[in-house]
Short mmCIF file of C-alpha atoms in Angstrom, two decimals:
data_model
loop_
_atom_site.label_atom_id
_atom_site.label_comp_id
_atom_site.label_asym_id
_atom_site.label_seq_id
_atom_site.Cartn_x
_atom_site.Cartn_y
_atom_site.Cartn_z
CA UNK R 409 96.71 117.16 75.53
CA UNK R 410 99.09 119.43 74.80
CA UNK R 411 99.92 121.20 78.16
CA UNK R 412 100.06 117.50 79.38
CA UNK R 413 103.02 117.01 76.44
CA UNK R 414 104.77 120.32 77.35
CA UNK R 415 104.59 118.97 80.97
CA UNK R 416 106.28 116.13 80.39
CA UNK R 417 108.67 117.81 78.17
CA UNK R 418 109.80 119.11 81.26
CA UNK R 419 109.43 116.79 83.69
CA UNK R 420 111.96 114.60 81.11
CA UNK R 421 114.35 117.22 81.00
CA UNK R 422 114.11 117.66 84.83
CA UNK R 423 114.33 113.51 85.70
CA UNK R 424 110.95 114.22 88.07
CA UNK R 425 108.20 111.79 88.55
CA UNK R 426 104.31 112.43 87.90
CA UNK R 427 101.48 109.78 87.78
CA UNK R 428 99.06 109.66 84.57
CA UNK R 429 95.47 109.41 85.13
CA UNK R 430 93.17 108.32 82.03
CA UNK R 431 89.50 107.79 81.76
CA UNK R 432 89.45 103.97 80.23
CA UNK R 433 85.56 103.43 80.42
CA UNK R 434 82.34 105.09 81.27
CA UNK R 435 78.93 103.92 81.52
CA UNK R 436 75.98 106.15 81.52
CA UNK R 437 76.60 109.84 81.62
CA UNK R 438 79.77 112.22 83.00
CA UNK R 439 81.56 115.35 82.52
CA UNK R 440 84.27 113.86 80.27
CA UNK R 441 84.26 110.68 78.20
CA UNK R 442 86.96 107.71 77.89
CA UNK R 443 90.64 109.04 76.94
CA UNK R 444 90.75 111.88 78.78
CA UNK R 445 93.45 112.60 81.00
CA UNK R 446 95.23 114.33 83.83
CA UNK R 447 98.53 114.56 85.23
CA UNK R 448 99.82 114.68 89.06
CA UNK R 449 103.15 115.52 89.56
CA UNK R 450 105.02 115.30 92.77
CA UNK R 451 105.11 118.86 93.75
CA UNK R 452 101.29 119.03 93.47
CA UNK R 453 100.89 120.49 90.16
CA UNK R 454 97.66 118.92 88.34
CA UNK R 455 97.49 119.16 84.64
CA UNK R 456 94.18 118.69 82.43
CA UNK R 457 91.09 117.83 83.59
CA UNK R 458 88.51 114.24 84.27
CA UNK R 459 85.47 115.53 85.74
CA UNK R 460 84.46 118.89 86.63
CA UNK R 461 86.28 119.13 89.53
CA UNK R 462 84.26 116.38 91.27
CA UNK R 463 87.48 113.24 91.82
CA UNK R 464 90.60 114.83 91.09
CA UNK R 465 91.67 115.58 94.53
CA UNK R 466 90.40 111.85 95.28
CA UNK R 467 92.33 110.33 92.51
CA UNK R 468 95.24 112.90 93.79
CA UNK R 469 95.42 110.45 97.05
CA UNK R 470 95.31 107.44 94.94
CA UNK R 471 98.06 109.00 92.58
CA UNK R 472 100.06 109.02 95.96
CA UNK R 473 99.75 105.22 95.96
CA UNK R 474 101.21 105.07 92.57
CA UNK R 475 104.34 107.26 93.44
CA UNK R 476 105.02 104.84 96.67
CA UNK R 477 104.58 101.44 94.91
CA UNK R 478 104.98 102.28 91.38
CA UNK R 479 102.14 99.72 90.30
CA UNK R 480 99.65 101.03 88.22
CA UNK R 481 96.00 101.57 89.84
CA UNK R 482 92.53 101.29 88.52
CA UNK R 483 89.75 102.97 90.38
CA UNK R 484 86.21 103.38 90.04
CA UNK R 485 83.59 106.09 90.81
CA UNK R 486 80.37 105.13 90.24
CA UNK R 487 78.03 108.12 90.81
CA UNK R 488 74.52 106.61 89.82
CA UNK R 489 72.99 106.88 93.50
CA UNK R 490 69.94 108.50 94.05
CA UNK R 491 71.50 110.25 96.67
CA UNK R 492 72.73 113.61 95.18
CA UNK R 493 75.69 113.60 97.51
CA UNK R 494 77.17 110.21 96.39
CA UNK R 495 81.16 110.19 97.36
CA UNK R 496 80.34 113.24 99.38
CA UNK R 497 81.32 115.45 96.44
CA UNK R 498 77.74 116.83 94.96
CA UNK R 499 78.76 115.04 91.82
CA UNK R 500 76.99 116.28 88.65
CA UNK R 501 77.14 113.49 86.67
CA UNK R 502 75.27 110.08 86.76
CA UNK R 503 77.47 107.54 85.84
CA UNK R 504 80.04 105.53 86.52
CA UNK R 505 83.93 106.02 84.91
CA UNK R 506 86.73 103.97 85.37
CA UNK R 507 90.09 105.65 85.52
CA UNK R 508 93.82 104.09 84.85
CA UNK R 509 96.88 105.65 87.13
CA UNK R 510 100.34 104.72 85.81
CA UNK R 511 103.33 106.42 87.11
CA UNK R 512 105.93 108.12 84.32
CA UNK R 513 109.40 108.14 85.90
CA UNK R 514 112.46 108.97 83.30
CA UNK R 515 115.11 107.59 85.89
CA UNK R 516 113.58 104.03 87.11
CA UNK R 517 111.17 103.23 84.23
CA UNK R 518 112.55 105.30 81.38
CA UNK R 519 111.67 102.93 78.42
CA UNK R 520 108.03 103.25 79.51
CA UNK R 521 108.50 106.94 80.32
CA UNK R 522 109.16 107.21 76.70
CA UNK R 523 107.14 105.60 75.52
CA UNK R 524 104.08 107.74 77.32
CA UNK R 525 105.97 110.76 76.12
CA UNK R 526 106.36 109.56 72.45
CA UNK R 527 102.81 108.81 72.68
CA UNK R 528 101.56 112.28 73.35
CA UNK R 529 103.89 113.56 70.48
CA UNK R 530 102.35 111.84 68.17
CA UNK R 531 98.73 112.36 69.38
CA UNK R 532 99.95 116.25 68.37
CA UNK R 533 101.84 115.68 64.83
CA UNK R 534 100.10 112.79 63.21
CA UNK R 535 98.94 113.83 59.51
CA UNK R 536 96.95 110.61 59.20
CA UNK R 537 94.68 107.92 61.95
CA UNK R 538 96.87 105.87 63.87
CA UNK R 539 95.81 103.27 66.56
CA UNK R 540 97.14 104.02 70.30
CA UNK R 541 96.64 100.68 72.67
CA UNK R 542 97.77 101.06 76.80
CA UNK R 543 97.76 97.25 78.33
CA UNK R 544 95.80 97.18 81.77
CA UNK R 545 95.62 93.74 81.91
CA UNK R 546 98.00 90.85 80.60
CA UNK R 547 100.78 88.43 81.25
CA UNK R 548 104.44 88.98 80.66
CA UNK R 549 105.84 90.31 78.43
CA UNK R 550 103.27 92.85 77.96
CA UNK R 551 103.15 94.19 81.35
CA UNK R 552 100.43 96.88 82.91
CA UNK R 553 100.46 100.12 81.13
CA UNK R 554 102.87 98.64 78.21
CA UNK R 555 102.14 100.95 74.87
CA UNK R 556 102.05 97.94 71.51
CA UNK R 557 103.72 100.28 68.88
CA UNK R 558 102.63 100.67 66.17
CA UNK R 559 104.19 97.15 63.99
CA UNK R 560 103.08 95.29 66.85
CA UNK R 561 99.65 96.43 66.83
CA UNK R 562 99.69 96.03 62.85
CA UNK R 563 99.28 92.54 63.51
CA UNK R 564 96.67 91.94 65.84
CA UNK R 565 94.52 95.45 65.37
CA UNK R 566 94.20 96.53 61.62
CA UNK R 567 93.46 100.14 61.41
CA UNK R 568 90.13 99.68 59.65
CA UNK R 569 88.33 97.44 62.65
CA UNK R 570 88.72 100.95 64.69
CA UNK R 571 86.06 103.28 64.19
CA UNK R 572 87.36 107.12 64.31
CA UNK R 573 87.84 108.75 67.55
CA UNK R 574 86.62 105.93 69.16
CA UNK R 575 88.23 104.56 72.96
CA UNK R 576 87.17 101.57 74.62
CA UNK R 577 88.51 98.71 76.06
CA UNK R 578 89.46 95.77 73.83
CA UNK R 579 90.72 91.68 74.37
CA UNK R 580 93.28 91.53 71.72
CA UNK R 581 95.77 88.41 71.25
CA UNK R 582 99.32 89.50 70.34
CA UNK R 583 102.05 86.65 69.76
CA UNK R 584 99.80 84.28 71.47
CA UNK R 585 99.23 86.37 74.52
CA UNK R 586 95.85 87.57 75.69
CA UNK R 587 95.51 91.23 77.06
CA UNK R 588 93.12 93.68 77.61
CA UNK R 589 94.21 97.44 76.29
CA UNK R 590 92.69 100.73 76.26
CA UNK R 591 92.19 101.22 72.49
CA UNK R 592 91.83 104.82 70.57
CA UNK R 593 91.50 105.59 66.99
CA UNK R 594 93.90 108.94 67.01
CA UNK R 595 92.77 110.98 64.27
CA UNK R 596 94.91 113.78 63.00
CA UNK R 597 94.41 117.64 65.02
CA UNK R 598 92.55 119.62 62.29
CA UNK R 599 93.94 122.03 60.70
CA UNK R 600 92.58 126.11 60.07
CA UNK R 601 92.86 127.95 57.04
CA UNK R 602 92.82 131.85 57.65
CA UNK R 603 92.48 133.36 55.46
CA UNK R 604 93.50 137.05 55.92
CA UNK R 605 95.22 138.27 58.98
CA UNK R 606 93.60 141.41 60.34
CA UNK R 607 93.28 141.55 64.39
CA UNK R 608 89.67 139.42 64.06
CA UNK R 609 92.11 137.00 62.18
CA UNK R 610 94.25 136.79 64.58
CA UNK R 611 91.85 136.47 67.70
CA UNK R 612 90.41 133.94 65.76
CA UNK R 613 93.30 131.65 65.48
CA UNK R 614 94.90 131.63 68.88
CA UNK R 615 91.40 130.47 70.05
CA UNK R 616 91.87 128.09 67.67
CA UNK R 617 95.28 127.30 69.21
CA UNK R 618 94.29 127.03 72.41
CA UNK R 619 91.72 124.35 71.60
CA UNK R 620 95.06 122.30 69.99
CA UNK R 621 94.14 122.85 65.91
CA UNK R 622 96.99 123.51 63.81
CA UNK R 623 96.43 127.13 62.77
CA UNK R 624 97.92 128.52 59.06
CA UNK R 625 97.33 132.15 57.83
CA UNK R 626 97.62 133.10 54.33
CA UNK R 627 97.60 135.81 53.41
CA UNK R 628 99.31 137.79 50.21
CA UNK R 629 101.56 139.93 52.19
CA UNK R 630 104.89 138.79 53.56
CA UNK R 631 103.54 139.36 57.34
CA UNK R 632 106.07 141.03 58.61
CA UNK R 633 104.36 143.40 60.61
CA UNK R 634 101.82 140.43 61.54
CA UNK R 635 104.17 138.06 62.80
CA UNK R 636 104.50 139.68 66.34
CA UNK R 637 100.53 138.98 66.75
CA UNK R 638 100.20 134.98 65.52
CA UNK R 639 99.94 132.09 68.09
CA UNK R 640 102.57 130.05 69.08
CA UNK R 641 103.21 127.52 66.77
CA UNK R 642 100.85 128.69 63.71
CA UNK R 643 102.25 128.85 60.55
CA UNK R 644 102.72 131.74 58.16
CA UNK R 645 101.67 131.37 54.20
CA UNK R 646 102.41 133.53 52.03
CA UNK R 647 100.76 133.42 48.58
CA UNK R 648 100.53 135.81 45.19
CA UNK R 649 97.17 138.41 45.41
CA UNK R 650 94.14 136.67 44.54
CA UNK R 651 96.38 133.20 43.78
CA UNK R 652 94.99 130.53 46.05
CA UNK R 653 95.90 127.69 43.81
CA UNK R 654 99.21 126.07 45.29
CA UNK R 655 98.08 125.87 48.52
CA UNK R 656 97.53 122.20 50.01
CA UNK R 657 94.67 120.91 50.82
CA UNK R 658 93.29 117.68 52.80
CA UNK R 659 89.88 116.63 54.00
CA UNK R 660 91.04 117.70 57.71
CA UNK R 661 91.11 120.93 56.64
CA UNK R 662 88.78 124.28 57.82
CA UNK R 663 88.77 127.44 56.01
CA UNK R 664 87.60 130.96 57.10
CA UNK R 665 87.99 133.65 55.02
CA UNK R 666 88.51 136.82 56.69
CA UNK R 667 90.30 138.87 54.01
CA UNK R 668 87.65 141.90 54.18
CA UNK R 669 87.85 142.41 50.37
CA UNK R 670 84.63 140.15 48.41
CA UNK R 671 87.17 140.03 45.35
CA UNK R 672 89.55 137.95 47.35
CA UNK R 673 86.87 136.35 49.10
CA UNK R 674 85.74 135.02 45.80
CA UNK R 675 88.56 133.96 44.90
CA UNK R 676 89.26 132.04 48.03
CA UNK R 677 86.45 130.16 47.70
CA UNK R 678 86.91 129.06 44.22
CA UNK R 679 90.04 127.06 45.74
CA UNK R 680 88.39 125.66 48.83
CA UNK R 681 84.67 125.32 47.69
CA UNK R 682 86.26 123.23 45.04
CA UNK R 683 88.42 121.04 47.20
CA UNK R 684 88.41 118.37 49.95
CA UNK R 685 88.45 120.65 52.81
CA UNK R 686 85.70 120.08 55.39
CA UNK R 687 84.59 123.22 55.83
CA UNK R 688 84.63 126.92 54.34
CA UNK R 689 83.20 129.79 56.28
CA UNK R 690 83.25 133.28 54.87
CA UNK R 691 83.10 136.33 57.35
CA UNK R 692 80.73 138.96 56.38
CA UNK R 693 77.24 140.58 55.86
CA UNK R 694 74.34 138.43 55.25
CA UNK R 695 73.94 140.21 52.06
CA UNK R 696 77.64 140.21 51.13
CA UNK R 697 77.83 136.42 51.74
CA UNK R 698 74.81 135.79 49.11
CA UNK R 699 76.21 137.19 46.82
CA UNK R 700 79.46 135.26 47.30
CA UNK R 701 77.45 132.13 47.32
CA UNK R 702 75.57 132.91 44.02
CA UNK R 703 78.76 133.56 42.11
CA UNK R 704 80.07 129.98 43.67
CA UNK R 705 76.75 128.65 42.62
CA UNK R 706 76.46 129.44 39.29
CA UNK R 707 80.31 128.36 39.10
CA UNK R 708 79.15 125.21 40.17
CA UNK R 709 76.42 124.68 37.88
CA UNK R 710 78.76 125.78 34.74
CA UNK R 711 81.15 123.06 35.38
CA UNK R 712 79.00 120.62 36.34
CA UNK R 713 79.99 120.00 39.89
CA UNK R 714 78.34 117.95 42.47
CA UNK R 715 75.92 120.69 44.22
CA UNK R 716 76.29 119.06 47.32
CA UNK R 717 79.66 121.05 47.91
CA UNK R 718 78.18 123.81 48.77
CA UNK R 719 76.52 122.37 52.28
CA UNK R 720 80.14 122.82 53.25
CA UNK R 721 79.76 126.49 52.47
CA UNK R 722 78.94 128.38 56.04
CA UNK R 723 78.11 132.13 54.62
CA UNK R 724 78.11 134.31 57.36
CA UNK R 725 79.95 132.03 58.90
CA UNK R 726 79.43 131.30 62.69
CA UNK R 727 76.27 130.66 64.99
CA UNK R 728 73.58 132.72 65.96
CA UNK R 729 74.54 133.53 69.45
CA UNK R 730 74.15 137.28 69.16
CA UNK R 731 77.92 137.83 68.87
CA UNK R 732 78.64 141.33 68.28
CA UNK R 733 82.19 142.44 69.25
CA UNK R 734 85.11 140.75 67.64
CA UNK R 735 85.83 138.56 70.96
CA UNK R 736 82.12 137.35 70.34
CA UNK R 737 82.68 136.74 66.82
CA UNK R 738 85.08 134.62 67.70
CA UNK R 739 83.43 132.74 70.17
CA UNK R 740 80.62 132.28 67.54
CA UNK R 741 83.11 130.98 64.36
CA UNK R 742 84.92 128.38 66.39
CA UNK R 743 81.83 127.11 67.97
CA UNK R 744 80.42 126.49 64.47
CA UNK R 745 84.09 124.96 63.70
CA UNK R 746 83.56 122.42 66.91
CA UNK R 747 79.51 121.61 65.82
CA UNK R 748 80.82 120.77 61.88
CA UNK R 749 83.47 118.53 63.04
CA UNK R 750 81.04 116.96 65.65
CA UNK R 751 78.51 116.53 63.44
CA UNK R 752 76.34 118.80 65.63
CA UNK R 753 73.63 121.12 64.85
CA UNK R 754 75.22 123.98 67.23
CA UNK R 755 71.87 124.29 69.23
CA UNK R 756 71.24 123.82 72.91
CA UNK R 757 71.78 120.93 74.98
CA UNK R 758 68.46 120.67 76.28
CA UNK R 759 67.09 120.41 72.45
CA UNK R 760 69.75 117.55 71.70
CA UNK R 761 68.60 115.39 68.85
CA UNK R 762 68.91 111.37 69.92
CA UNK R 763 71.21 109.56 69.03
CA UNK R 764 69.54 107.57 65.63
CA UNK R 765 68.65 110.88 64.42
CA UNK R 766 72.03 112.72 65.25
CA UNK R 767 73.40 109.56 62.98
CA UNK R 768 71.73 110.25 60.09
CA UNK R 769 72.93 113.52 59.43
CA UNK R 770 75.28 114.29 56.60
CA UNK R 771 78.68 113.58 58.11
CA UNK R 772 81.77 116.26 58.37
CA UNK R 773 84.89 114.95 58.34
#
């Protein structure tokens, strides 16, 4: 999503055309899953990704369609053949997805341009859910790959009949008019709490970065010497020693501690055990981390908290992939991040729990 926005940043800036691809249904199984997307532009550029390689430079010659006629295009792959070289491409999937091509132009169609762009921003910056809705099929006024915004979809789509992060295709009636629209529940990036800002810190959050989370550090010192090392775009938070109290919290927030000190550690985890964040991880020994989680524990017990708040409490933090250098370490914290806010156990595919099991665990949000 957001190399797709900076693209079309630029491609706004420079007046050039590019064709949209999105993913509006699938049916059985396939690389990626409905509302993903990829952009074409006209000097052959491709940004983002649908399948693992196996249409894009098929739905390339289609996108070539789009830039003559500027119609929007639906196409279909449906890769549940027996034959294991269905579409001639070795496809490694086996399903069938249905993909949307609408063409952005800023000088013939700029009102819908904009309104593609302006839906990307906000996809980026939202703090709270939002509903996004793309018309593929309608009468006027609501033409082919018209965006409702958000007052008129207030009327039709309340937020609460959209389940989270879901994207499917939906009939709605809107001001009498019948249309079908590609539907998604946005919810807001989540946001990571560093805490600390050593070189694992920092390794940690431009991973983080590059997967599109909104990355803070906080750390007691101003960071001046730090600031040459943190991501583009991550934020800098500068509290008192040991003072974790005024800083903000929401329940889209994850929190790794990674100060390297258990006295700050503790009192990290005071504020975020204590608090609506998601998620707290603390980076350490297995020994260190107990007894972190004993002091937290018994704090727990003296004031009478709900217990339960400490299943949010990953101490070490990570999974147990072997990790043992600090680009490993990494690799092993943010894939415990992505399982949490999946609601996944973090084990292997092949071992995948079904899907009325993988329901009833305890939910992350």
């Amino acid at each position: 999503m957001k190399q797709i926005r900076e693209t079309l940043r630029r491609l706004m800036a420079e007046r050039k055309r590019a064709v949209l691809a999105t993913i509006i249904r699938v049916e059985g199984s396939a690389y990626r899953r409905e509302g993903s997307r990829c952009l074409f532009t006209e000097n052959g550029e491709i940004v983002g990704m649908l399948s693992g390689g196996c249409v894009e430079a098929d739905v390339r010659e289609h996108a070539e369609d789009v830039f003559a006629t500027g119609r929007p295009k639906r196409i279909v792959y449906d890769f549940r053949s027996d034959s294991d070289d269905v579409w001639g491409m070795g496809a490694g999937c086996n399903g069938a997805i249905t993909i949307w091509l609408e063409l952005f132009d800023p000088v013939g169609e700029a009102d819908a341009a904009g309104r593609i762009a302006a839906d990307f921003e906000a996809r980026l910056s939202a703090d709270a859910p939002f509903i996004s809705a793309m018309v593929v099929d309608s009468q006027a006024p609501y033409p082919a790959g018209y965006r409702l915004t958000a007052d008129e979809l207030a009327a039709s789509l309340p937020l609460a009949e959209v389940s989270i992060g879901s994207a499917e295709l939906r009939k709605l009636t809107f001001k009498g008019v019948t249309l079908t629209a590609f539907v998604e529940r946005i919810a807001p990036a989540p946001s990571l709490y560093i805490v600390g800002a050593g070189p694992d810190a920092m390794l940690l959050g431009r991973a983080a970065h590059a997967l599109d989370w909104k990355v803070t550090f906080i750390d007691h010192r101003t960071g001046e010497e730090q600031r040459s090392q943190l991501p583009n775009g991550s934020s800098w938070l500068q509290v008192p020693r040991g003072d974790f109290s005024g800083v903000p919290v929401h329940d889209s927030v994850y929190v790794v501690l990674m100060t390297h000190s258990i006295g700050l550690d503790i009192e990290a985890a005071r504020r975020f055990l204590f608090s609506p964040a998601a998620y707290l991880g603390i980076l350490g020994s297995r020994r260190r981390a107990q007894q972190i989680a004993e002091v937290l524990r018994e704090e727990a017990g003296s004031i009478a908290a709900d217990l339960s708040v400490l299943n949010k409490l990953h101490a070490p933090v990570g999974l147990d992939i072997g990790a043992q250098t600090p680009e490993e370490i990494t690799l092993s914290v943010m894939s415990e991040l992505l399982a949490v806010r999946g609601r996944r156990s973090g084990g292997s595919l092949r071992e995948r729990l079904p899907a009325m099991e993988r329901e009833s665990m305890p939910a992350h949000r």
